[in-house]
């Protein structure tokens, strides 16, 4: 009788151990992501947003500025690209967009067949306060001349939900331009 009892208890302990080990293995497997290249699966490492937050924030800031300041002489494209930027920032960006519309900046781009591009020189980002400083060089090419401008903006980064229009899941808040001056005299 004692042998049967020891066998049953032993089998129960072994079964519970196997269930726990199996659950652990399945949980680890579910957290893995495989990327398929042709017919070959590759294991990709999955990380949380916090692990890459500084990199994600800088990419978000750079993409926002690209959408907002890269403008061809095409009214529909300007509307589309600046509209994309509006998904990535709060009302402070909308306020600046409206000010630019009121001064005729966008219509001047179209009427003068100018092309605006921006190159990010650097981004200073303080992870603790979530404040950033964006340093860029904007080039405005008109048929008659090319103007280079130094652009410095500042703002803060806030978490949001990832969407198709906001792939980093961040929002720029309290955005303002500190400096926007011609480099060519």
mmCIF file of C-alpha atoms in Angstrom:
data_model
loop_
_atom_site.group_PDB
_atom_site.id
_atom_site.type_symbol
_atom_site.label_atom_id
_atom_site.label_comp_id
_atom_site.label_asym_id
_atom_site.label_seq_id
_atom_site.Cartn_x
_atom_site.Cartn_y
_atom_site.Cartn_z
ATOM 1 C CA UNK A 1 0.000 0.000 0.000
ATOM 2 C CA UNK A 2 2.826 2.383 0.864
ATOM 3 C CA UNK A 3 4.488 1.701 -2.508
ATOM 4 C CA UNK A 4 1.295 2.613 -4.388
ATOM 5 C CA UNK A 5 0.901 5.828 -2.396
ATOM 6 C CA UNK A 6 4.526 6.850 -3.043
ATOM 7 C CA UNK A 7 4.101 6.043 -6.750
ATOM 8 C CA UNK A 8 0.891 8.121 -7.025
ATOM 9 C CA UNK A 9 2.453 11.079 -5.179
ATOM 10 C CA UNK A 10 5.612 10.791 -7.281
ATOM 11 C CA UNK A 11 3.633 10.658 -10.527
ATOM 12 C CA UNK A 12 1.541 13.672 -9.425
ATOM 13 C CA UNK A 13 4.663 15.694 -8.635
ATOM 14 C CA UNK A 14 6.246 14.732 -11.975
ATOM 15 C CA UNK A 15 3.030 15.606 -13.891
ATOM 16 C CA UNK A 16 2.705 18.994 -12.167
ATOM 17 C CA UNK A 17 6.379 19.686 -12.896
ATOM 18 C CA UNK A 18 5.867 18.785 -16.571
ATOM 19 C CA UNK A 19 2.776 21.011 -16.785
ATOM 20 C CA UNK A 20 4.685 23.947 -15.275
ATOM 21 C CA UNK A 21 7.674 23.378 -17.578
ATOM 22 C CA UNK A 22 5.384 23.017 -20.625
ATOM 23 C CA UNK A 23 3.564 26.247 -19.735
ATOM 24 C CA UNK A 24 6.886 28.072 -19.404
ATOM 25 C CA UNK A 25 8.113 26.770 -22.791
ATOM 26 C CA UNK A 26 4.834 27.708 -24.538
ATOM 27 C CA UNK A 27 4.882 31.217 -22.993
ATOM 28 C CA UNK A 28 8.454 31.769 -24.188
ATOM 29 C CA UNK A 29 7.599 30.481 -27.663
ATOM 30 C CA UNK A 30 4.570 32.780 -27.932
ATOM 31 C CA UNK A 31 6.735 35.803 -27.126
ATOM 32 C CA UNK A 32 8.997 35.070 -30.089
ATOM 33 C CA UNK A 33 8.390 36.567 -33.508
ATOM 34 C CA UNK A 34 9.515 34.956 -36.720
ATOM 35 C CA UNK A 35 10.184 36.935 -39.887
ATOM 36 C CA UNK A 36 9.996 34.994 -43.128
ATOM 37 C CA UNK A 37 12.460 35.837 -45.885
ATOM 38 C CA UNK A 38 11.412 33.791 -48.872
ATOM 39 C CA UNK A 39 10.974 30.341 -47.360
ATOM 40 C CA UNK A 40 13.393 30.802 -44.473
ATOM 41 C CA UNK A 41 12.039 31.840 -41.040
ATOM 42 C CA UNK A 42 14.302 34.034 -38.907
ATOM 43 C CA UNK A 43 13.792 34.630 -35.205
ATOM 44 C CA UNK A 44 13.276 38.351 -34.518
ATOM 45 C CA UNK A 45 13.728 39.831 -31.085
ATOM 46 C CA UNK A 46 10.660 41.456 -29.602
ATOM 47 C CA UNK A 47 11.175 44.451 -27.317
ATOM 48 C CA UNK A 48 8.948 46.818 -25.438
ATOM 49 C CA UNK A 49 8.603 50.444 -26.542
ATOM 50 C CA UNK A 50 10.413 51.629 -23.416
ATOM 51 C CA UNK A 51 13.561 49.732 -24.419
ATOM 52 C CA UNK A 52 13.950 51.840 -27.566
ATOM 53 C CA UNK A 53 12.155 54.965 -26.393
ATOM 54 C CA UNK A 54 14.916 57.479 -27.183
ATOM 55 C CA UNK A 55 15.417 56.042 -30.658
ATOM 56 C CA UNK A 56 11.641 55.948 -31.307
ATOM 57 C CA UNK A 57 11.240 59.524 -30.044
ATOM 58 C CA UNK A 58 14.028 60.835 -32.283
ATOM 59 C CA UNK A 59 12.609 58.970 -35.290
ATOM 60 C CA UNK A 60 9.168 60.436 -34.551
ATOM 61 C CA UNK A 61 10.560 63.975 -34.266
ATOM 62 C CA UNK A 62 12.537 63.599 -37.483
ATOM 63 C CA UNK A 63 9.561 62.141 -39.404
ATOM 64 C CA UNK A 64 7.262 64.908 -38.179
ATOM 65 C CA UNK A 65 9.673 67.606 -39.356
ATOM 66 C CA UNK A 66 10.132 65.817 -42.683
ATOM 67 C CA UNK A 67 6.368 65.770 -43.280
ATOM 68 C CA UNK A 68 5.912 69.365 -42.144
ATOM 69 C CA UNK A 69 8.838 70.981 -44.005
ATOM 70 C CA UNK A 70 9.426 68.866 -47.147
ATOM 71 C CA UNK A 71 7.148 70.558 -49.638
ATOM 72 C CA UNK A 72 7.039 70.332 -53.440
ATOM 73 C CA UNK A 73 5.088 72.860 -55.551
ATOM 74 C CA UNK A 74 2.001 70.628 -55.454
ATOM 75 C CA UNK A 75 -0.975 71.852 -53.434
ATOM 76 C CA UNK A 76 -2.535 68.388 -52.969
ATOM 77 C CA UNK A 77 0.768 66.855 -51.877
ATOM 78 C CA UNK A 78 1.406 69.701 -49.418
ATOM 79 C CA UNK A 79 -2.071 69.165 -47.984
ATOM 80 C CA UNK A 80 -1.428 65.410 -47.676
ATOM 81 C CA UNK A 81 2.068 65.603 -46.158
ATOM 82 C CA UNK A 82 1.271 68.390 -43.684
ATOM 83 C CA UNK A 83 -1.908 66.469 -42.833
ATOM 84 C CA UNK A 84 0.263 63.441 -41.986
ATOM 85 C CA UNK A 85 2.338 65.662 -39.689
ATOM 86 C CA UNK A 86 -0.818 66.797 -37.874
ATOM 87 C CA UNK A 87 -1.443 63.204 -36.701
ATOM 88 C CA UNK A 88 1.944 63.285 -34.982
ATOM 89 C CA UNK A 89 1.530 66.488 -32.935
ATOM 90 C CA UNK A 90 -0.976 68.366 -30.834
ATOM 91 C CA UNK A 91 -2.720 71.687 -31.490
ATOM 92 C CA UNK A 92 0.575 73.602 -31.273
ATOM 93 C CA UNK A 93 1.508 72.262 -34.737
ATOM 94 C CA UNK A 94 -1.941 73.094 -36.091
ATOM 95 C CA UNK A 95 -1.492 76.644 -34.791
ATOM 96 C CA UNK A 96 1.820 76.973 -36.646
ATOM 97 C CA UNK A 97 0.301 75.466 -39.807
ATOM 98 C CA UNK A 98 -2.535 78.011 -39.727
ATOM 99 C CA UNK A 99 -0.050 80.861 -39.218
ATOM 100 C CA UNK A 100 1.907 79.659 -42.258
ATOM 101 C CA UNK A 101 -1.322 79.473 -44.293
ATOM 102 C CA UNK A 102 -2.287 83.017 -43.245
ATOM 103 C CA UNK A 103 1.072 84.403 -44.334
ATOM 104 C CA UNK A 104 0.692 82.619 -47.684
ATOM 105 C CA UNK A 105 3.734 80.363 -47.203
ATOM 106 C CA UNK A 106 2.153 77.267 -48.773
ATOM 107 C CA UNK A 107 0.521 79.121 -51.669
ATOM 108 C CA UNK A 108 3.855 80.906 -52.316
ATOM 109 C CA UNK A 109 5.563 77.512 -52.628
ATOM 110 C CA UNK A 110 3.032 76.442 -55.265
ATOM 111 C CA UNK A 111 2.918 79.731 -57.199
ATOM 112 C CA UNK A 112 6.691 80.178 -57.329
ATOM 113 C CA UNK A 113 7.307 76.467 -58.131
ATOM 114 C CA UNK A 114 9.632 76.275 -55.146
ATOM 115 C CA UNK A 115 10.727 73.029 -53.564
ATOM 116 C CA UNK A 116 11.395 72.851 -49.826
ATOM 117 C CA UNK A 117 13.437 70.101 -48.243
ATOM 118 C CA UNK A 118 14.752 69.659 -44.739
ATOM 119 C CA UNK A 119 17.776 67.783 -43.456
ATOM 120 C CA UNK A 120 18.021 66.903 -39.782
ATOM 121 C CA UNK A 121 21.357 68.070 -38.399
ATOM 122 C CA UNK A 122 20.758 66.735 -34.891
ATOM 123 C CA UNK A 123 18.156 66.135 -32.217
ATOM 124 C CA UNK A 124 18.817 66.678 -28.527
ATOM 125 C CA UNK A 125 16.384 64.672 -26.445
ATOM 126 C CA UNK A 126 16.153 64.571 -22.664
ATOM 127 C CA UNK A 127 14.527 61.267 -21.761
ATOM 128 C CA UNK A 128 13.640 62.388 -18.244
ATOM 129 C CA UNK A 129 11.751 65.592 -19.115
ATOM 130 C CA UNK A 130 10.894 64.334 -22.635
ATOM 131 C CA UNK A 131 11.905 67.706 -24.064
ATOM 132 C CA UNK A 132 13.618 67.906 -27.441
ATOM 133 C CA UNK A 133 15.513 70.422 -29.547
ATOM 134 C CA UNK A 134 15.502 69.788 -33.289
ATOM 135 C CA UNK A 135 18.273 71.309 -35.406
ATOM 136 C CA UNK A 136 17.801 71.208 -39.148
ATOM 137 C CA UNK A 137 18.758 72.879 -42.395
ATOM 138 C CA UNK A 138 15.907 73.764 -44.708
ATOM 139 C CA UNK A 139 16.598 74.329 -48.400
ATOM 140 C CA UNK A 140 14.141 76.342 -50.478
ATOM 141 C CA UNK A 141 14.856 75.998 -54.206
ATOM 142 C CA UNK A 142 13.216 78.530 -56.465
ATOM 143 C CA UNK A 143 13.899 78.905 -60.196
ATOM 144 C CA UNK A 144 15.783 82.142 -59.495
ATOM 145 C CA UNK A 145 17.771 81.150 -56.384
ATOM 146 C CA UNK A 146 18.299 78.654 -53.585
ATOM 147 C CA UNK A 147 17.934 79.674 -49.959
ATOM 148 C CA UNK A 148 19.339 77.712 -47.004
ATOM 149 C CA UNK A 149 17.746 78.296 -43.618
ATOM 150 C CA UNK A 150 18.684 77.190 -40.132
ATOM 151 C CA UNK A 151 15.690 75.771 -38.297
ATOM 152 C CA UNK A 152 15.572 75.098 -34.561
ATOM 153 C CA UNK A 153 12.384 73.871 -32.931
ATOM 154 C CA UNK A 154 11.519 72.596 -29.492
ATOM 155 C CA UNK A 155 8.747 70.632 -27.875
ATOM 156 C CA UNK A 156 7.894 67.653 -25.738
ATOM 157 C CA UNK A 157 7.072 64.023 -26.469
ATOM 158 C CA UNK A 158 4.035 62.295 -25.033
ATOM 159 C CA UNK A 159 2.941 58.652 -25.378
ATOM 160 C CA UNK A 160 -0.062 57.891 -27.530
ATOM 161 C CA UNK A 161 -1.489 54.907 -29.373
ATOM 162 C CA UNK A 162 0.268 53.454 -32.423
ATOM 163 C CA UNK A 163 -1.790 53.868 -35.567
ATOM 164 C CA UNK A 164 -1.138 53.766 -39.276
ATOM 165 C CA UNK A 165 -0.837 57.571 -39.247
ATOM 166 C CA UNK A 166 1.244 57.618 -36.056
ATOM 167 C CA UNK A 167 3.570 54.602 -36.299
ATOM 168 C CA UNK A 168 5.719 55.490 -33.271
ATOM 169 C CA UNK A 169 2.770 55.941 -30.910
ATOM 170 C CA UNK A 170 4.024 59.354 -29.770
ATOM 171 C CA UNK A 171 2.714 62.913 -29.960
ATOM 172 C CA UNK A 172 4.708 66.138 -30.088
ATOM 173 C CA UNK A 173 3.308 68.709 -27.657
ATOM 174 C CA UNK A 174 4.032 72.403 -27.057
ATOM 175 C CA UNK A 175 5.929 72.559 -30.363
ATOM 176 C CA UNK A 176 7.364 75.904 -31.378
ATOM 177 C CA UNK A 177 9.993 77.295 -33.693
ATOM 178 C CA UNK A 178 12.851 78.998 -31.870
ATOM 179 C CA UNK A 179 14.914 79.980 -34.891
ATOM 180 C CA UNK A 180 14.256 80.054 -38.631
ATOM 181 C CA UNK A 181 16.855 82.291 -40.273
ATOM 182 C CA UNK A 182 18.575 82.489 -43.633
ATOM 183 C CA UNK A 183 22.125 81.145 -43.693
ATOM 184 C CA UNK A 184 22.882 82.807 -47.046
ATOM 185 C CA UNK A 185 23.285 86.558 -46.978
#
